[in-house]
Amino acid sequence: MEAYAAPASPPTCVDKLSHQLFSLLESRFLGGWCPSGPGTPARALLDGGRVRVLAIDGCGAGAEDALLAAAALARLEAKLRDCTGDPDARVADFFDVAAGAGAGAVLAAMLFLRGADGRPRYSAQDALAFVAASVGGNGKGWGGGRRGPRWAKLFRGARGGADDRMFRRVFGDATLRDTVAPLLVPCYDLGTAAPFVFSRADAVESDSFDFRLRDVCAATCAAGGALACVRSVDGATAIAGASGGVAAMGNPAAAAITHVLHNKQEFPLATGVEDLLVLSIGAGTSATVVRDGSSTPMPTRSPSPRELARVTAEGVADMVDESVAMAFGHACGSSYVRIQASKAPAAHEAAAAAAGAMMLAQRNVESVLFRGRRLSERTNAEKVDALAAELVKEQERRRHSPLPNVAIKQVGTPRLSSATTASSGTGTARTASTMPSPASWESRR
C-alpha cells in the first residue's frame, strides 16, 4: 500500500487558519509569553474584525417590497466606492454572509453570484435597475417600460412560466456553489411541513444539497398558493417550496446570525453578537406607524386572505427585528442596523427611482433596549451612509489582523457540517454559466 504523504501546505482556508492559530499559540503562549493589556499582541491576534452579515426581508410579492432594499444597497455600494476610491467595489466585497427570503433572496443571490472573472456578477445598481424595470421604471437594458417583466410574475411559482424564464436569464445554470460568499435562503417545504434553508455551506459538501439559484429563488418566492418543486443538481433531494414568509422566516436576520455563531468552520472566532456587524433591510409596510401626528385610519372592510397573510408576515418580521435588537442591546444601531420603510409609495405615485429615494428619506420605528420602540433619530439614508464607513473600517482592520476571522469553505474540499448528513467527494469546481449582460436583455426578449 502506498504510504500517505502529508501535504506540504494546508490545502484549504480552514486548515490554513488552524495552522496559523496553533503556530502562534505554540510560539508565544507555550513560550511563556502572556498578554497584559488591550494593546498587547494577544489583542491583535484575536481582533480580526466583526463578521459582516447582510439580511434582506421577503415580505409580500409587490415590487415596492424589493425597491427599498435595492435602493438602499445601490446607495451603500456608491458610498463604499467613494470611501475606498475603488470604482469597481461591490456590496459583496464587504459582507461575509448574505441571507434573503422572497424578494430579498433574489437580490442577495444577484449580488453574491460569482461571474466568470471570480468577481460578483451584478452590481447593486444592476439589481436596482432590474427592480425598476419590473415596475415599469427607467431600468434601461433590463427590459424596462411597458415590455418590462412584471415583478408579480416572478412570485406566482408556476414552473415553466414567466418567473422561470426570468430567473433563468438572471442566473443561468449557476448553483449555490457559484457564489462569492455564503448564501442562505429560507423557504417552507410542504413535503416535510417544516422550514428549509438553502445554504452554500451544505452545497459545497454534497451535490445532494446543491441547488440551482433559479430554483432556489423560485422556491422562496412561490406565494399565493403556488408551489415550486425543485431538485438538487444530482436529483437526490426534492423540495416542495413555498414562500419564505409563510415559514415565519420573512426576516432571515435571526437565521443568518444563528448560522454564523454555529458555523465554526467558516467563522471560528464569532462567539457572540459582539463579534457581528449586521445590516437588516426590511420591506415596505402596508401601514404607517407615525403619519404627521395623525392616527392610522380604521379599515373599512375585512382583509382578504392575501392581505391577511401580508400583515402576518410583516408582524413576524417586526418580532424578529425586535428580538435581534434586544440581543444586541446597547450595540444596536452600531452593530445592528435596521432599514425599514414606514410607508411604501404605490408604483403609480412615482417612478421607481423616486419611490426608492422617498423610502430612504424616511425614519423607521426601531427597538431600543429597556425603552420599547421609538421613531429613529436617523433616516434610512443616514443609516446607510454611516454603515458604509463602518464597513470600510472593518475591511481595514481585517487587512492588518494576523489571524483572519473568516475561512470560507472551498468547493473542492467537502467537509461534514452539523446541517448535513451526507457528503460527497467531488472535487470539481463549478463556474457560473455564461449569462446575458443587463444591456442585452431587451434584445433577447
PDB file of C-alpha atoms in Angstrom, residues 171-431:
ATOM      1  CA  PHE A 171     -28.810  33.191 -13.030  1.00  0.00           C
ATOM      2  CA  GLY A 172     -28.363  30.786 -15.947  1.00  0.00           C
ATOM      3  CA  ASP A 173     -27.311  27.357 -14.627  1.00  0.00           C
ATOM      4  CA  ALA A 174     -25.404  28.744 -11.628  1.00  0.00           C
ATOM      5  CA  THR A 175     -25.870  26.895  -8.332  1.00  0.00           C
ATOM      6  CA  LEU A 176     -25.410  27.720  -4.666  1.00  0.00           C
ATOM      7  CA  ARG A 177     -21.732  26.878  -5.050  1.00  0.00           C
ATOM      8  CA  ASP A 178     -21.348  29.682  -7.576  1.00  0.00           C
ATOM      9  CA  THR A 179     -21.482  32.485  -5.019  1.00  0.00           C
ATOM     10  CA  VAL A 180     -18.584  34.581  -3.754  1.00  0.00           C
ATOM     11  CA  ALA A 181     -19.611  34.149  -0.098  1.00  0.00           C
ATOM     12  CA  PRO A 182     -22.053  32.050   1.965  1.00  0.00           C
ATOM     13  CA  LEU A 183     -25.695  32.490   0.966  1.00  0.00           C
ATOM     14  CA  LEU A 184     -28.748  31.450   2.997  1.00  0.00           C
ATOM     15  CA  VAL A 185     -32.272  31.306   1.542  1.00  0.00           C
ATOM     16  CA  PRO A 186     -35.212  30.027   3.629  1.00  0.00           C
ATOM     17  CA  CYS A 187     -38.431  28.594   2.284  1.00  0.00           C
ATOM     18  CA  TYR A 188     -41.220  26.361   3.544  1.00  0.00           C
ATOM     19  CA  ASP A 189     -41.052  22.714   2.447  1.00  0.00           C
ATOM     20  CA  LEU A 190     -44.584  21.389   2.112  1.00  0.00           C
ATOM     21  CA  GLY A 191     -43.202  17.871   1.774  1.00  0.00           C
ATOM     22  CA  THR A 192     -41.926  17.875   5.356  1.00  0.00           C
ATOM     23  CA  ALA A 193     -44.199  20.647   6.681  1.00  0.00           C
ATOM     24  CA  ALA A 194     -41.149  22.441   8.049  1.00  0.00           C
ATOM     25  CA  PRO A 195     -38.840  25.305   7.133  1.00  0.00           C
ATOM     26  CA  PHE A 196     -35.889  24.519   4.882  1.00  0.00           C
ATOM     27  CA  VAL A 197     -32.802  26.682   4.412  1.00  0.00           C
ATOM     28  CA  PHE A 198     -30.808  26.526   1.188  1.00  0.00           C
ATOM     29  CA  SER A 199     -27.186  27.002   2.221  1.00  0.00           C
ATOM     30  CA  ARG A 200     -23.930  27.285   0.327  1.00  0.00           C
ATOM     31  CA  ALA A 201     -22.136  25.715   3.300  1.00  0.00           C
ATOM     32  CA  ASP A 202     -24.019  22.474   2.647  1.00  0.00           C
ATOM     33  CA  ALA A 203     -23.864  22.814  -1.129  1.00  0.00           C
ATOM     34  CA  VAL A 204     -20.057  22.666  -1.172  1.00  0.00           C
ATOM     35  CA  GLU A 205     -20.193  19.404   0.772  1.00  0.00           C
ATOM     36  CA  SER A 206     -22.620  17.457  -1.357  1.00  0.00           C
ATOM     37  CA  ASP A 207     -24.426  17.652  -4.674  1.00  0.00           C
ATOM     38  CA  SER A 208     -27.487  16.496  -2.747  1.00  0.00           C
ATOM     39  CA  PHE A 209     -27.669  19.952  -1.125  1.00  0.00           C
ATOM     40  CA  ASP A 210     -26.614  21.972  -4.137  1.00  0.00           C
ATOM     41  CA  PHE A 211     -29.484  23.645  -5.984  1.00  0.00           C
ATOM     42  CA  ARG A 212     -29.597  25.921  -8.985  1.00  0.00           C
ATOM     43  CA  LEU A 213     -30.062  29.517  -7.937  1.00  0.00           C
ATOM     44  CA  ARG A 214     -33.025  29.965 -10.255  1.00  0.00           C
ATOM     45  CA  ASP A 215     -34.772  27.072  -8.468  1.00  0.00           C
ATOM     46  CA  VAL A 216     -33.832  28.442  -5.042  1.00  0.00           C
ATOM     47  CA  CYS A 217     -35.401  31.794  -5.905  1.00  0.00           C
ATOM     48  CA  ALA A 218     -38.500  30.106  -7.327  1.00  0.00           C
ATOM     49  CA  ALA A 219     -38.934  28.107  -4.106  1.00  0.00           C
ATOM     50  CA  THR A 220     -38.635  31.062  -1.740  1.00  0.00           C
ATOM     51  CA  CYS A 221     -40.757  33.318  -3.965  1.00  0.00           C
ATOM     52  CA  ALA A 222     -43.679  30.927  -4.519  1.00  0.00           C
ATOM     53  CA  ALA A 223     -46.691  32.685  -2.994  1.00  0.00           C
ATOM     54  CA  GLY A 224     -50.427  32.937  -3.298  1.00  0.00           C
ATOM     55  CA  GLY A 225     -50.953  29.190  -3.088  1.00  0.00           C
ATOM     56  CA  ALA A 226     -48.292  28.485  -5.723  1.00  0.00           C
ATOM     57  CA  LEU A 227     -45.818  25.662  -5.342  1.00  0.00           C
ATOM     58  CA  ALA A 228     -42.276  25.302  -6.702  1.00  0.00           C
ATOM     59  CA  CYS A 229     -40.997  21.726  -6.862  1.00  0.00           C
ATOM     60  CA  VAL A 230     -37.214  21.851  -7.122  1.00  0.00           C
ATOM     61  CA  ARG A 231     -34.498  19.202  -7.041  1.00  0.00           C
ATOM     62  CA  SER A 232     -30.832  19.265  -6.199  1.00  0.00           C
ATOM     63  CA  VAL A 233     -28.294  19.035  -9.026  1.00  0.00           C
ATOM     64  CA  ASP A 234     -27.963  15.271  -8.523  1.00  0.00           C
ATOM     65  CA  GLY A 235     -31.727  14.775  -8.160  1.00  0.00           C
ATOM     66  CA  ALA A 236     -31.395  13.190  -4.709  1.00  0.00           C
ATOM     67  CA  THR A 237     -33.151  15.952  -2.738  1.00  0.00           C
ATOM     68  CA  ALA A 238     -36.578  17.336  -3.620  1.00  0.00           C
ATOM     69  CA  ILE A 239     -38.199  20.398  -2.064  1.00  0.00           C
ATOM     70  CA  ALA A 240     -41.838  21.407  -2.449  1.00  0.00           C
ATOM     71  CA  GLY A 241     -41.128  25.073  -1.805  1.00  0.00           C
ATOM     72  CA  ALA A 242     -43.461  27.829  -0.711  1.00  0.00           C
ATOM     73  CA  SER A 243     -42.767  31.426   0.249  1.00  0.00           C
ATOM     74  CA  GLY A 244     -40.157  32.058   2.936  1.00  0.00           C
ATOM     75  CA  GLY A 245     -42.590  34.479   4.547  1.00  0.00           C
ATOM     76  CA  VAL A 246     -45.039  31.643   5.169  1.00  0.00           C
ATOM     77  CA  ALA A 247     -42.299  29.808   7.019  1.00  0.00           C
ATOM     78  CA  ALA A 248     -42.166  32.613   9.581  1.00  0.00           C
ATOM     79  CA  MET A 249     -38.760  33.426   8.102  1.00  0.00           C
ATOM     80  CA  GLY A 250     -39.685  36.520   6.117  1.00  0.00           C
ATOM     81  CA  ASN A 251     -36.979  38.244   8.169  1.00  0.00           C
ATOM     82  CA  PRO A 252     -33.906  35.995   7.820  1.00  0.00           C
ATOM     83  CA  ALA A 253     -31.659  38.019  10.163  1.00  0.00           C
ATOM     84  CA  ALA A 254     -32.010  35.579  13.080  1.00  0.00           C
ATOM     85  CA  ALA A 255     -31.307  32.592  10.814  1.00  0.00           C
ATOM     86  CA  ALA A 256     -28.178  34.295   9.456  1.00  0.00           C
ATOM     87  CA  ILE A 257     -26.892  35.164  12.940  1.00  0.00           C
ATOM     88  CA  THR A 258     -27.511  31.627  14.166  1.00  0.00           C
ATOM     89  CA  HIS A 259     -25.687  30.222  11.140  1.00  0.00           C
ATOM     90  CA  VAL A 260     -22.621  32.376  11.794  1.00  0.00           C
ATOM     91  CA  LEU A 261     -22.416  31.636  15.514  1.00  0.00           C
ATOM     92  CA  HIS A 262     -22.732  27.877  14.995  1.00  0.00           C
ATOM     93  CA  ASN A 263     -20.605  27.546  11.857  1.00  0.00           C
ATOM     94  CA  LYS A 264     -17.191  27.307  13.490  1.00  0.00           C
ATOM     95  CA  GLN A 265     -15.531  26.042  10.324  1.00  0.00           C
ATOM     96  CA  GLU A 266     -16.124  29.252   8.406  1.00  0.00           C
ATOM     97  CA  PHE A 267     -16.455  31.708  11.313  1.00  0.00           C
ATOM     98  CA  PRO A 268     -14.194  30.289  14.059  1.00  0.00           C
ATOM     99  CA  LEU A 269     -13.822  33.495  16.102  1.00  0.00           C
ATOM    100  CA  ALA A 270     -17.502  34.528  16.198  1.00  0.00           C
ATOM    101  CA  THR A 271     -18.723  33.682  19.704  1.00  0.00           C
ATOM    102  CA  GLY A 272     -21.470  36.250  20.290  1.00  0.00           C
ATOM    103  CA  VAL A 273     -23.335  39.196  18.812  1.00  0.00           C
ATOM    104  CA  GLU A 274     -20.447  41.470  19.799  1.00  0.00           C
ATOM    105  CA  ASP A 275     -18.476  39.765  17.019  1.00  0.00           C
ATOM    106  CA  LEU A 276     -21.061  40.623  14.346  1.00  0.00           C
ATOM    107  CA  LEU A 277     -21.981  43.600  12.204  1.00  0.00           C
ATOM    108  CA  VAL A 278     -25.468  43.105  10.760  1.00  0.00           C
ATOM    109  CA  LEU A 279     -27.393  45.060   8.148  1.00  0.00           C
ATOM    110  CA  SER A 280     -31.051  44.026   8.079  1.00  0.00           C
ATOM    111  CA  ILE A 281     -33.230  45.511   5.338  1.00  0.00           C
ATOM    112  CA  GLY A 282     -36.987  45.344   5.730  1.00  0.00           C
ATOM    113  CA  ALA A 283     -39.767  45.780   3.222  1.00  0.00           C
ATOM    114  CA  GLY A 284     -42.320  48.486   2.641  1.00  0.00           C
ATOM    115  CA  THR A 285     -45.056  48.217   5.232  1.00  0.00           C
ATOM    116  CA  SER A 286     -48.762  48.416   4.490  1.00  0.00           C
ATOM    117  CA  ALA A 287     -49.489  50.674   7.450  1.00  0.00           C
ATOM    118  CA  THR A 288     -47.893  53.829   8.801  1.00  0.00           C
ATOM    119  CA  VAL A 289     -46.895  53.982  12.460  1.00  0.00           C
ATOM    120  CA  VAL A 290     -46.412  57.743  12.575  1.00  0.00           C
ATOM    121  CA  ARG A 291     -48.011  59.969   9.959  1.00  0.00           C
ATOM    122  CA  ASP A 292     -47.732  63.694  10.706  1.00  0.00           C
ATOM    123  CA  GLY A 293     -49.119  63.159  14.184  1.00  0.00           C
ATOM    124  CA  SER A 294     -52.371  61.637  12.936  1.00  0.00           C
ATOM    125  CA  SER A 295     -53.612  58.178  13.778  1.00  0.00           C
ATOM    126  CA  THR A 296     -53.807  55.336  11.315  1.00  0.00           C
ATOM    127  CA  PRO A 297     -57.263  55.234   9.658  1.00  0.00           C
ATOM    128  CA  MET A 298     -59.568  52.401  10.622  1.00  0.00           C
ATOM    129  CA  PRO A 299     -60.104  49.718   7.966  1.00  0.00           C
ATOM    130  CA  THR A 300     -63.448  49.849   6.185  1.00  0.00           C
ATOM    131  CA  ARG A 301     -63.628  46.169   5.206  1.00  0.00           C
ATOM    132  CA  SER A 302     -62.366  42.774   6.236  1.00  0.00           C
ATOM    133  CA  PRO A 303     -58.911  41.934   4.845  1.00  0.00           C
ATOM    134  CA  SER A 304     -58.597  39.425   2.035  1.00  0.00           C
ATOM    135  CA  PRO A 305     -56.587  36.228   2.651  1.00  0.00           C
ATOM    136  CA  ARG A 306     -53.655  37.728   0.722  1.00  0.00           C
ATOM    137  CA  GLU A 307     -53.759  40.939   2.761  1.00  0.00           C
ATOM    138  CA  LEU A 308     -54.050  38.970   5.986  1.00  0.00           C
ATOM    139  CA  ALA A 309     -51.032  36.857   5.062  1.00  0.00           C
ATOM    140  CA  ARG A 310     -49.063  40.005   4.292  1.00  0.00           C
ATOM    141  CA  VAL A 311     -49.906  41.649   7.604  1.00  0.00           C
ATOM    142  CA  THR A 312     -48.991  38.439   9.427  1.00  0.00           C
ATOM    143  CA  ALA A 313     -45.651  38.255   7.627  1.00  0.00           C
ATOM    144  CA  GLU A 314     -44.930  41.878   8.490  1.00  0.00           C
ATOM    145  CA  GLY A 315     -45.755  41.215  12.118  1.00  0.00           C
ATOM    146  CA  VAL A 316     -43.407  38.224  12.238  1.00  0.00           C
ATOM    147  CA  ALA A 317     -40.636  40.271  10.598  1.00  0.00           C
ATOM    148  CA  ASP A 318     -41.096  43.011  13.216  1.00  0.00           C
ATOM    149  CA  MET A 319     -40.957  40.437  16.006  1.00  0.00           C
ATOM    150  CA  VAL A 320     -37.680  39.052  14.661  1.00  0.00           C
ATOM    151  CA  ASP A 321     -36.292  42.578  14.374  1.00  0.00           C
ATOM    152  CA  GLU A 322     -37.245  43.387  17.964  1.00  0.00           C
ATOM    153  CA  SER A 323     -35.735  40.155  19.278  1.00  0.00           C
ATOM    154  CA  VAL A 324     -32.463  40.688  17.416  1.00  0.00           C
ATOM    155  CA  ALA A 325     -32.291  44.327  18.524  1.00  0.00           C
ATOM    156  CA  MET A 326     -32.740  43.267  22.142  1.00  0.00           C
ATOM    157  CA  ALA A 327     -29.960  40.697  21.736  1.00  0.00           C
ATOM    158  CA  PHE A 328     -27.559  43.384  20.530  1.00  0.00           C
ATOM    159  CA  GLY A 329     -28.586  45.631  23.404  1.00  0.00           C
ATOM    160  CA  HIS A 330     -26.684  48.911  23.591  1.00  0.00           C
ATOM    161  CA  ALA A 331     -24.732  47.965  20.456  1.00  0.00           C
ATOM    162  CA  CYS A 332     -27.958  48.210  18.468  1.00  0.00           C
ATOM    163  CA  GLY A 333     -27.518  50.986  15.933  1.00  0.00           C
ATOM    164  CA  SER A 334     -23.799  50.442  15.515  1.00  0.00           C
ATOM    165  CA  SER A 335     -23.502  46.656  15.277  1.00  0.00           C
ATOM    166  CA  TYR A 336     -27.117  46.004  14.234  1.00  0.00           C
ATOM    167  CA  VAL A 337     -28.582  48.386  11.646  1.00  0.00           C
ATOM    168  CA  ARG A 338     -32.190  48.018  10.538  1.00  0.00           C
ATOM    169  CA  ILE A 339     -33.536  49.718   7.403  1.00  0.00           C
ATOM    170  CA  GLN A 340     -37.327  49.793   7.166  1.00  0.00           C
ATOM    171  CA  ALA A 341     -39.825  51.888   5.227  1.00  0.00           C
ATOM    172  CA  SER A 342     -42.654  53.360   7.266  1.00  0.00           C
ATOM    173  CA  LYS A 343     -44.816  53.726   4.176  1.00  0.00           C
ATOM    174  CA  ALA A 344     -44.168  52.274   0.739  1.00  0.00           C
ATOM    175  CA  PRO A 345     -45.400  54.548  -2.078  1.00  0.00           C
ATOM    176  CA  ALA A 346     -47.580  52.860  -4.657  1.00  0.00           C
ATOM    177  CA  ALA A 347     -45.979  52.190  -8.017  1.00  0.00           C
ATOM    178  CA  HIS A 348     -48.241  54.726  -9.743  1.00  0.00           C
ATOM    179  CA  GLU A 349     -47.370  57.538  -7.338  1.00  0.00           C
ATOM    180  CA  ALA A 350     -43.806  57.981  -8.513  1.00  0.00           C
ATOM    181  CA  ALA A 351     -41.157  56.493 -10.725  1.00  0.00           C
ATOM    182  CA  ALA A 352     -39.183  53.659  -9.228  1.00  0.00           C
ATOM    183  CA  ALA A 353     -36.074  55.752  -8.576  1.00  0.00           C
ATOM    184  CA  ALA A 354     -38.089  58.497  -6.894  1.00  0.00           C
ATOM    185  CA  ALA A 355     -40.009  55.954  -4.806  1.00  0.00           C
ATOM    186  CA  GLY A 356     -36.759  54.396  -3.610  1.00  0.00           C
ATOM    187  CA  ALA A 357     -35.363  57.794  -2.656  1.00  0.00           C
ATOM    188  CA  MET A 358     -38.598  58.590  -0.851  1.00  0.00           C
ATOM    189  CA  MET A 359     -38.327  55.476   1.324  1.00  0.00           C
ATOM    190  CA  LEU A 360     -34.645  56.156   2.048  1.00  0.00           C
ATOM    191  CA  ALA A 361     -35.602  59.592   3.328  1.00  0.00           C
ATOM    192  CA  GLN A 362     -37.999  58.095   5.886  1.00  0.00           C
ATOM    193  CA  ARG A 363     -37.309  57.305   9.520  1.00  0.00           C
ATOM    194  CA  ASN A 364     -38.352  53.863  10.701  1.00  0.00           C
ATOM    195  CA  VAL A 365     -39.570  52.649  14.076  1.00  0.00           C
ATOM    196  CA  GLU A 366     -36.787  50.812  15.907  1.00  0.00           C
ATOM    197  CA  SER A 367     -36.435  48.840  19.132  1.00  0.00           C
ATOM    198  CA  VAL A 368     -34.397  50.349  21.971  1.00  0.00           C
ATOM    199  CA  LEU A 369     -33.157  48.360  24.971  1.00  0.00           C
ATOM    200  CA  PHE A 370     -35.372  48.988  28.040  1.00  0.00           C
ATOM    201  CA  ARG A 371     -37.254  51.721  26.144  1.00  0.00           C
ATOM    202  CA  GLY A 372     -39.540  49.772  23.834  1.00  0.00           C
ATOM    203  CA  ARG A 373     -39.975  51.095  20.288  1.00  0.00           C
ATOM    204  CA  ARG A 374     -39.484  54.622  19.056  1.00  0.00           C
ATOM    205  CA  LEU A 375     -39.062  56.589  15.859  1.00  0.00           C
ATOM    206  CA  SER A 376     -35.440  56.513  14.742  1.00  0.00           C
ATOM    207  CA  GLU A 377     -33.422  59.699  15.024  1.00  0.00           C
ATOM    208  CA  ARG A 378     -31.766  58.984  11.658  1.00  0.00           C
ATOM    209  CA  THR A 379     -33.258  58.445   8.241  1.00  0.00           C
ATOM    210  CA  ASN A 380     -32.673  55.228   6.332  1.00  0.00           C
ATOM    211  CA  ALA A 381     -30.238  57.068   4.043  1.00  0.00           C
ATOM    212  CA  GLU A 382     -28.237  58.350   7.019  1.00  0.00           C
ATOM    213  CA  LYS A 383     -28.033  54.829   8.424  1.00  0.00           C
ATOM    214  CA  VAL A 384     -26.743  53.515   5.112  1.00  0.00           C
ATOM    215  CA  ASP A 385     -24.066  56.218   4.924  1.00  0.00           C
ATOM    216  CA  ALA A 386     -22.902  55.550   8.492  1.00  0.00           C
ATOM    217  CA  LEU A 387     -22.802  51.813   7.843  1.00  0.00           C
ATOM    218  CA  ALA A 388     -20.620  52.319   4.763  1.00  0.00           C
ATOM    219  CA  ALA A 389     -17.992  53.997   6.936  1.00  0.00           C
ATOM    220  CA  GLU A 390     -18.155  51.114   9.447  1.00  0.00           C
ATOM    221  CA  LEU A 391     -17.755  48.515   6.707  1.00  0.00           C
ATOM    222  CA  VAL A 392     -14.662  50.258   5.375  1.00  0.00           C
ATOM    223  CA  LYS A 393     -13.174  50.331   8.897  1.00  0.00           C
ATOM    224  CA  GLU A 394     -13.855  46.606   9.286  1.00  0.00           C
ATOM    225  CA  GLN A 395     -12.163  45.957   5.960  1.00  0.00           C
ATOM    226  CA  GLU A 396      -9.059  47.835   7.065  1.00  0.00           C
ATOM    227  CA  ARG A 397      -8.996  46.117  10.447  1.00  0.00           C
ATOM    228  CA  ARG A 398      -9.123  42.742   8.767  1.00  0.00           C
ATOM    229  CA  ARG A 399      -6.249  43.595   6.459  1.00  0.00           C
ATOM    230  CA  HIS A 400      -3.985  44.360   9.423  1.00  0.00           C
ATOM    231  CA  SER A 401      -5.003  41.366  11.532  1.00  0.00           C
ATOM    232  CA  PRO A 402      -2.537  38.457  11.610  1.00  0.00           C
ATOM    233  CA  LEU A 403      -5.398  35.980  12.018  1.00  0.00           C
ATOM    234  CA  PRO A 404      -8.451  36.053   9.707  1.00  0.00           C
ATOM    235  CA  ASN A 405     -11.835  35.598  11.346  1.00  0.00           C
ATOM    236  CA  VAL A 406     -13.469  34.148   8.221  1.00  0.00           C
ATOM    237  CA  ALA A 407     -12.424  30.994   6.331  1.00  0.00           C
ATOM    238  CA  ILE A 408     -14.935  30.298   3.561  1.00  0.00           C
ATOM    239  CA  LYS A 409     -15.240  26.658   2.507  1.00  0.00           C
ATOM    240  CA  GLN A 410     -13.819  25.820  -0.885  1.00  0.00           C
ATOM    241  CA  VAL A 411     -15.796  23.740  -3.350  1.00  0.00           C
ATOM    242  CA  GLY A 412     -13.012  21.235  -3.957  1.00  0.00           C
ATOM    243  CA  THR A 413     -12.680  20.170  -0.282  1.00  0.00           C
ATOM    244  CA  PRO A 414     -16.014  18.846   1.044  1.00  0.00           C
ATOM    245  CA  ARG A 415     -16.426  18.678   4.815  1.00  0.00           C
ATOM    246  CA  LEU A 416     -19.163  17.455   7.113  1.00  0.00           C
ATOM    247  CA  SER A 417     -21.294  20.045   8.909  1.00  0.00           C
ATOM    248  CA  SER A 418     -23.982  19.754  11.537  1.00  0.00           C
ATOM    249  CA  ALA A 419     -26.631  20.525   8.933  1.00  0.00           C
ATOM    250  CA  THR A 420     -25.531  17.815   6.508  1.00  0.00           C
ATOM    251  CA  THR A 421     -25.931  14.071   6.851  1.00  0.00           C
ATOM    252  CA  ALA A 422     -24.300  13.102   3.566  1.00  0.00           C
ATOM    253  CA  SER A 423     -21.088  14.220   1.976  1.00  0.00           C
ATOM    254  CA  SER A 424     -19.628  13.984  -1.477  1.00  0.00           C
ATOM    255  CA  GLY A 425     -16.047  13.541  -2.577  1.00  0.00           C
ATOM    256  CA  THR A 426     -16.464  15.512  -5.759  1.00  0.00           C
ATOM    257  CA  GLY A 427     -13.603  17.887  -6.323  1.00  0.00           C
ATOM    258  CA  THR A 428     -14.738  19.642  -9.453  1.00  0.00           C
ATOM    259  CA  ALA A 429     -15.020  23.392  -9.069  1.00  0.00           C
ATOM    260  CA  ARG A 430     -18.096  24.891 -10.664  1.00  0.00           C
ATOM    261  CA  THR A 431     -18.231  28.144 -12.533  1.00  0.00           C
TER     262      THR A 431
END
